[in-house]
Amino acid sequence: MNRSAGPLSVIRVKPAAGKPRRGWLTAGALTIPVALGRGGILANKREGDGGTPRGSFRPRRLWWRGDRHSRPQTFLPARIITGEDAWCEDPKDGHYNQGIRLGEGQGGDRLKRADHLYDFIIEIDHNTRPRIAGRGSAVFLHLARDNFGPTAGCVSMTEAAMRQLLRRLGPKTKIIIG
């Protein structure tokens, strides 16, 4: 992809024909295979349903494992993932669907994982303005499992595809899912 062209105005994620847990992401001339949530693409996303939310979103920030990778090229704001970084998925918590910092021994969905799924995370603005308890949290674009197994509601892809996509994503890029 040509970074000199600037960020894309829109990318689209569509389900694959007959395979609701798989899909295609189209970004300009690039089309890449992606894994979707185990519940497919859902118009009425709920916490824990395994669905990838249908709608139009914007990328907010790139989180990445600086201990494993150099900073990728992107127009997005970027933040290195630390051992304290986590995501609040508890609808009863006032920090629901937000990045949080956890101390030693505290539970939560930590972003620094032993596997490589969260080596690159594109945070999107699903359920952020306003945040509604139970409408879904931690919906990201991140790296896929080796077998391209379904996600808990995110959109996942290979590292090579993620790096290509990041070069053309900016805060105003629309991500249309569905």
PDB file of C-alpha atoms in Angstrom:
ATOM      1  CA  MET A   1       0.000   0.000   0.000  1.00  0.00           C
ATOM      2  CA  ASN A   2       1.144   3.514  -0.710  1.00  0.00           C
ATOM      3  CA  ARG A   3       1.535   5.491   2.526  1.00  0.00           C
ATOM      4  CA  SER A   4       2.213   8.706   0.595  1.00  0.00           C
ATOM      5  CA  ALA A   5      -1.449   8.683  -0.411  1.00  0.00           C
ATOM      6  CA  GLY A   6      -2.451   9.389   3.188  1.00  0.00           C
ATOM      7  CA  PRO A   7      -5.071   7.638   5.274  1.00  0.00           C
ATOM      8  CA  LEU A   8      -7.988   5.912   3.610  1.00  0.00           C
ATOM      9  CA  SER A   9     -11.432   7.452   4.051  1.00  0.00           C
ATOM     10  CA  VAL A  10     -13.153   4.066   4.452  1.00  0.00           C
ATOM     11  CA  ILE A  11     -12.484   0.361   4.920  1.00  0.00           C
ATOM     12  CA  ARG A  12     -15.172  -2.319   4.772  1.00  0.00           C
ATOM     13  CA  VAL A  13     -15.572  -5.645   6.542  1.00  0.00           C
ATOM     14  CA  LYS A  14     -18.070  -8.109   5.050  1.00  0.00           C
ATOM     15  CA  PRO A  15     -18.869 -11.705   5.974  1.00  0.00           C
ATOM     16  CA  ALA A  16     -17.689 -14.450   3.626  1.00  0.00           C
ATOM     17  CA  ALA A  17     -20.469 -16.179   1.684  1.00  0.00           C
ATOM     18  CA  GLY A  18     -21.760 -19.085   3.762  1.00  0.00           C
ATOM     19  CA  LYS A  19     -19.135 -18.562   6.489  1.00  0.00           C
ATOM     20  CA  PRO A  20     -20.426 -16.059   9.093  1.00  0.00           C
ATOM     21  CA  ARG A  21     -17.290 -16.433  11.266  1.00  0.00           C
ATOM     22  CA  ARG A  22     -14.995 -15.463   8.392  1.00  0.00           C
ATOM     23  CA  GLY A  23     -14.924 -12.349   6.307  1.00  0.00           C
ATOM     24  CA  TRP A  24     -13.114 -10.009   3.977  1.00  0.00           C
ATOM     25  CA  LEU A  25     -11.660  -6.601   4.802  1.00  0.00           C
ATOM     26  CA  THR A  26     -11.298  -4.240   1.853  1.00  0.00           C
ATOM     27  CA  ALA A  27      -9.024  -1.221   2.207  1.00  0.00           C
ATOM     28  CA  GLY A  28      -8.461   0.578  -1.084  1.00  0.00           C
ATOM     29  CA  ALA A  29      -6.966  -1.993  -3.479  1.00  0.00           C
ATOM     30  CA  LEU A  30      -6.164  -4.397  -0.614  1.00  0.00           C
ATOM     31  CA  THR A  31      -8.576  -7.236   0.222  1.00  0.00           C
ATOM     32  CA  ILE A  32      -7.584  -9.510   3.098  1.00  0.00           C
ATOM     33  CA  PRO A  33      -9.215 -12.481   4.819  1.00  0.00           C
ATOM     34  CA  VAL A  34     -10.324 -11.901   8.419  1.00  0.00           C
ATOM     35  CA  ALA A  35     -11.803 -13.915  11.247  1.00  0.00           C
ATOM     36  CA  LEU A  36     -14.985 -12.559  12.818  1.00  0.00           C
ATOM     37  CA  GLY A  37     -16.805 -13.243  16.075  1.00  0.00           C
ATOM     38  CA  ARG A  38     -18.154 -16.705  16.820  1.00  0.00           C
ATOM     39  CA  GLY A  39     -21.654 -15.161  16.627  1.00  0.00           C
ATOM     40  CA  GLY A  40     -21.053 -13.611  13.197  1.00  0.00           C
ATOM     41  CA  ILE A  41     -21.899  -9.957  12.516  1.00  0.00           C
ATOM     42  CA  LEU A  42     -24.761  -8.769  14.742  1.00  0.00           C
ATOM     43  CA  ALA A  43     -26.842  -5.596  14.539  1.00  0.00           C
ATOM     44  CA  ASN A  44     -27.727  -5.721  18.246  1.00  0.00           C
ATOM     45  CA  LYS A  45     -24.378  -6.453  19.937  1.00  0.00           C
ATOM     46  CA  ARG A  46     -24.505  -7.564  23.596  1.00  0.00           C
ATOM     47  CA  GLU A  47     -21.723  -8.316  26.079  1.00  0.00           C
ATOM     48  CA  GLY A  48     -20.640 -11.949  25.786  1.00  0.00           C
ATOM     49  CA  ASP A  49     -22.638 -12.821  22.644  1.00  0.00           C
ATOM     50  CA  GLY A  50     -19.509 -13.399  20.555  1.00  0.00           C
ATOM     51  CA  GLY A  51     -20.851 -11.138  17.829  1.00  0.00           C
ATOM     52  CA  THR A  52     -18.906  -8.638  15.770  1.00  0.00           C
ATOM     53  CA  PRO A  53     -20.951  -5.414  15.824  1.00  0.00           C
ATOM     54  CA  ARG A  54     -22.559  -4.195  12.597  1.00  0.00           C
ATOM     55  CA  GLY A  55     -22.088  -0.474  12.021  1.00  0.00           C
ATOM     56  CA  SER A  56     -19.745   2.351  11.162  1.00  0.00           C
ATOM     57  CA  PHE A  57     -16.807   2.972  13.487  1.00  0.00           C
ATOM     58  CA  ARG A  58     -13.563   4.910  13.632  1.00  0.00           C
ATOM     59  CA  PRO A  59     -10.168   3.726  14.830  1.00  0.00           C
ATOM     60  CA  ARG A  60      -9.131   5.488  18.030  1.00  0.00           C
ATOM     61  CA  ARG A  61      -5.619   4.241  18.720  1.00  0.00           C
ATOM     62  CA  LEU A  62      -3.050   1.551  18.042  1.00  0.00           C
ATOM     63  CA  TRP A  63      -1.817  -0.438  21.032  1.00  0.00           C
ATOM     64  CA  TRP A  64       1.261  -2.566  20.341  1.00  0.00           C
ATOM     65  CA  ARG A  65       3.804  -4.790  22.046  1.00  0.00           C
ATOM     66  CA  GLY A  66       6.945  -2.674  21.976  1.00  0.00           C
ATOM     67  CA  ASP A  67       8.873  -5.519  23.602  1.00  0.00           C
ATOM     68  CA  ARG A  68       8.166  -7.714  20.544  1.00  0.00           C
ATOM     69  CA  HIS A  69       7.880  -5.284  17.617  1.00  0.00           C
ATOM     70  CA  SER A  70       9.128  -1.908  16.490  1.00  0.00           C
ATOM     71  CA  ARG A  71       6.507   0.810  16.121  1.00  0.00           C
ATOM     72  CA  PRO A  72       4.592   0.161  12.888  1.00  0.00           C
ATOM     73  CA  GLN A  73       3.900   2.910  10.384  1.00  0.00           C
ATOM     74  CA  THR A  74       0.450   4.400  10.928  1.00  0.00           C
ATOM     75  CA  PHE A  75      -1.414   7.692  11.017  1.00  0.00           C
ATOM     76  CA  LEU A  76      -3.083   6.593  14.275  1.00  0.00           C
ATOM     77  CA  PRO A  77      -1.995   7.663  17.737  1.00  0.00           C
ATOM     78  CA  ALA A  78      -0.004   4.756  19.181  1.00  0.00           C
ATOM     79  CA  ARG A  79       0.702   3.421  22.656  1.00  0.00           C
ATOM     80  CA  ILE A  80       2.985   0.635  23.856  1.00  0.00           C
ATOM     81  CA  ILE A  81       1.215  -2.088  25.861  1.00  0.00           C
ATOM     82  CA  THR A  82       2.565  -2.513  29.394  1.00  0.00           C
ATOM     83  CA  GLY A  83       1.984  -5.310  31.893  1.00  0.00           C
ATOM     84  CA  GLU A  84      -0.552  -3.141  33.735  1.00  0.00           C
ATOM     85  CA  ASP A  85      -2.736  -2.378  30.695  1.00  0.00           C
ATOM     86  CA  ALA A  86      -6.114  -4.118  30.629  1.00  0.00           C
ATOM     87  CA  TRP A  87      -9.634  -3.603  29.298  1.00  0.00           C
ATOM     88  CA  CYS A  88     -12.710  -3.328  31.519  1.00  0.00           C
ATOM     89  CA  GLU A  89     -15.435  -5.743  30.353  1.00  0.00           C
ATOM     90  CA  ASP A  90     -17.619  -5.560  33.490  1.00  0.00           C
ATOM     91  CA  PRO A  91     -20.901  -3.746  32.651  1.00  0.00           C
ATOM     92  CA  LYS A  92     -21.303  -2.844  36.351  1.00  0.00           C
ATOM     93  CA  ASP A  93     -17.968  -1.014  36.466  1.00  0.00           C
ATOM     94  CA  GLY A  94     -17.776   2.732  35.796  1.00  0.00           C
ATOM     95  CA  HIS A  95     -14.775   2.082  33.519  1.00  0.00           C
ATOM     96  CA  TYR A  96     -16.724  -0.365  31.331  1.00  0.00           C
ATOM     97  CA  ASN A  97     -15.353  -0.602  27.779  1.00  0.00           C
ATOM     98  CA  GLN A  98     -12.273   1.467  28.536  1.00  0.00           C
ATOM     99  CA  GLY A  99      -8.594   0.818  28.877  1.00  0.00           C
ATOM    100  CA  ILE A 100      -7.575   0.547  32.533  1.00  0.00           C
ATOM    101  CA  ARG A 101      -4.397  -0.096  34.520  1.00  0.00           C
ATOM    102  CA  LEU A 102      -4.323  -3.054  36.880  1.00  0.00           C
ATOM    103  CA  GLY A 103      -1.919  -3.581  39.723  1.00  0.00           C
ATOM    104  CA  GLU A 104      -0.176  -6.824  40.672  1.00  0.00           C
ATOM    105  CA  GLY A 105      -2.665  -9.601  41.388  1.00  0.00           C
ATOM    106  CA  GLN A 106      -5.740  -7.707  40.125  1.00  0.00           C
ATOM    107  CA  GLY A 107      -7.956  -9.583  37.656  1.00  0.00           C
ATOM    108  CA  GLY A 108      -9.079  -8.335  34.263  1.00  0.00           C
ATOM    109  CA  ASP A 109      -8.571  -8.742  30.530  1.00  0.00           C
ATOM    110  CA  ARG A 110      -4.884  -7.889  30.323  1.00  0.00           C
ATOM    111  CA  LEU A 111      -3.661  -6.623  26.971  1.00  0.00           C
ATOM    112  CA  LYS A 112      -0.154  -8.076  27.405  1.00  0.00           C
ATOM    113  CA  ARG A 113      -0.747 -11.718  26.526  1.00  0.00           C
ATOM    114  CA  ALA A 114       1.534 -14.745  26.226  1.00  0.00           C
ATOM    115  CA  ASP A 115       0.164 -15.475  22.751  1.00  0.00           C
ATOM    116  CA  HIS A 116       0.461 -12.992  19.880  1.00  0.00           C
ATOM    117  CA  LEU A 117      -3.221 -12.074  19.364  1.00  0.00           C
ATOM    118  CA  TYR A 118      -2.817  -8.665  20.999  1.00  0.00           C
ATOM    119  CA  ASP A 119       0.653  -7.800  19.663  1.00  0.00           C
ATOM    120  CA  PHE A 120      -1.189  -5.154  17.600  1.00  0.00           C
ATOM    121  CA  ILE A 121      -4.613  -3.872  18.675  1.00  0.00           C
ATOM    122  CA  ILE A 122      -6.586  -1.242  16.803  1.00  0.00           C
ATOM    123  CA  GLU A 123      -9.039   0.200  19.309  1.00  0.00           C
ATOM    124  CA  ILE A 124     -12.294   1.275  17.629  1.00  0.00           C
ATOM    125  CA  ASP A 125     -15.071   3.522  18.905  1.00  0.00           C
ATOM    126  CA  HIS A 126     -17.717   0.807  19.309  1.00  0.00           C
ATOM    127  CA  ASN A 127     -19.977   1.591  22.316  1.00  0.00           C
ATOM    128  CA  THR A 128     -18.037   4.662  23.405  1.00  0.00           C
ATOM    129  CA  ARG A 129     -20.318   7.716  22.947  1.00  0.00           C
ATOM    130  CA  PRO A 130     -22.304   7.014  24.971  1.00  0.00           C
ATOM    131  CA  ARG A 131     -20.988   3.880  26.665  1.00  0.00           C
ATOM    132  CA  ILE A 132     -23.985   1.673  27.414  1.00  0.00           C
ATOM    133  CA  ALA A 133     -23.525  -1.106  29.950  1.00  0.00           C
ATOM    134  CA  GLY A 134     -23.958  -4.509  28.337  1.00  0.00           C
ATOM    135  CA  ARG A 135     -23.751  -3.317  24.704  1.00  0.00           C
ATOM    136  CA  GLY A 136     -20.311  -4.840  24.170  1.00  0.00           C
ATOM    137  CA  SER A 137     -16.732  -4.041  25.079  1.00  0.00           C
ATOM    138  CA  ALA A 138     -13.192  -4.666  23.882  1.00  0.00           C
ATOM    139  CA  VAL A 139     -14.083  -4.816  20.181  1.00  0.00           C
ATOM    140  CA  PHE A 140     -10.745  -4.513  18.400  1.00  0.00           C
ATOM    141  CA  LEU A 141      -8.960  -5.267  15.179  1.00  0.00           C
ATOM    142  CA  HIS A 142      -6.136  -7.602  16.223  1.00  0.00           C
ATOM    143  CA  LEU A 143      -4.020 -10.554  15.079  1.00  0.00           C
ATOM    144  CA  ALA A 144      -5.663 -13.861  14.143  1.00  0.00           C
ATOM    145  CA  ARG A 145      -5.121 -17.287  15.619  1.00  0.00           C
ATOM    146  CA  ASP A 146      -3.020 -19.628  13.470  1.00  0.00           C
ATOM    147  CA  ASN A 147      -6.160 -21.523  12.413  1.00  0.00           C
ATOM    148  CA  PHE A 148      -8.147 -18.300  11.803  1.00  0.00           C
ATOM    149  CA  GLY A 149     -10.570 -19.442  14.496  1.00  0.00           C
ATOM    150  CA  PRO A 150     -13.440 -17.108  15.427  1.00  0.00           C
ATOM    151  CA  THR A 151     -12.940 -14.252  17.883  1.00  0.00           C
ATOM    152  CA  ALA A 152     -15.076 -13.145  20.835  1.00  0.00           C
ATOM    153  CA  GLY A 153     -16.408 -10.312  18.623  1.00  0.00           C
ATOM    154  CA  CYS A 154     -13.316  -8.685  17.150  1.00  0.00           C
ATOM    155  CA  VAL A 155     -11.966  -8.651  13.585  1.00  0.00           C
ATOM    156  CA  SER A 156      -8.633 -10.471  13.323  1.00  0.00           C
ATOM    157  CA  MET A 157      -6.035 -10.866  10.582  1.00  0.00           C
ATOM    158  CA  THR A 158      -2.450 -11.925   9.900  1.00  0.00           C
ATOM    159  CA  GLU A 159       0.427  -9.754  11.061  1.00  0.00           C
ATOM    160  CA  ALA A 160       1.413  -8.964   7.455  1.00  0.00           C
ATOM    161  CA  ALA A 161      -2.140  -7.790   6.696  1.00  0.00           C
ATOM    162  CA  MET A 162      -2.254  -5.759   9.937  1.00  0.00           C
ATOM    163  CA  ARG A 163       0.972  -3.949   9.039  1.00  0.00           C
ATOM    164  CA  GLN A 164      -0.348  -3.148   5.542  1.00  0.00           C
ATOM    165  CA  LEU A 165      -3.628  -1.875   6.979  1.00  0.00           C
ATOM    166  CA  LEU A 166      -1.957   0.237   9.663  1.00  0.00           C
ATOM    167  CA  ARG A 167       0.015   2.147   7.011  1.00  0.00           C
ATOM    168  CA  ARG A 168      -3.272   3.521   5.645  1.00  0.00           C
ATOM    169  CA  LEU A 169      -5.388   3.992   8.800  1.00  0.00           C
ATOM    170  CA  GLY A 170      -5.995   7.353  10.404  1.00  0.00           C
ATOM    171  CA  PRO A 171      -8.389   8.633  13.098  1.00  0.00           C
ATOM    172  CA  LYS A 172     -10.932   9.741  10.459  1.00  0.00           C
ATOM    173  CA  THR A 173     -10.965   6.438   8.529  1.00  0.00           C
ATOM    174  CA  LYS A 174     -14.449   4.890   8.655  1.00  0.00           C
ATOM    175  CA  ILE A 175     -14.585   1.188   9.415  1.00  0.00           C
ATOM    176  CA  ILE A 176     -17.869  -0.157   8.049  1.00  0.00           C
ATOM    177  CA  ILE A 177     -18.761  -3.629   9.331  1.00  0.00           C
ATOM    178  CA  GLY A 178     -21.659  -5.535   7.813  1.00  0.00           C
TER     179      GLY A 178
END
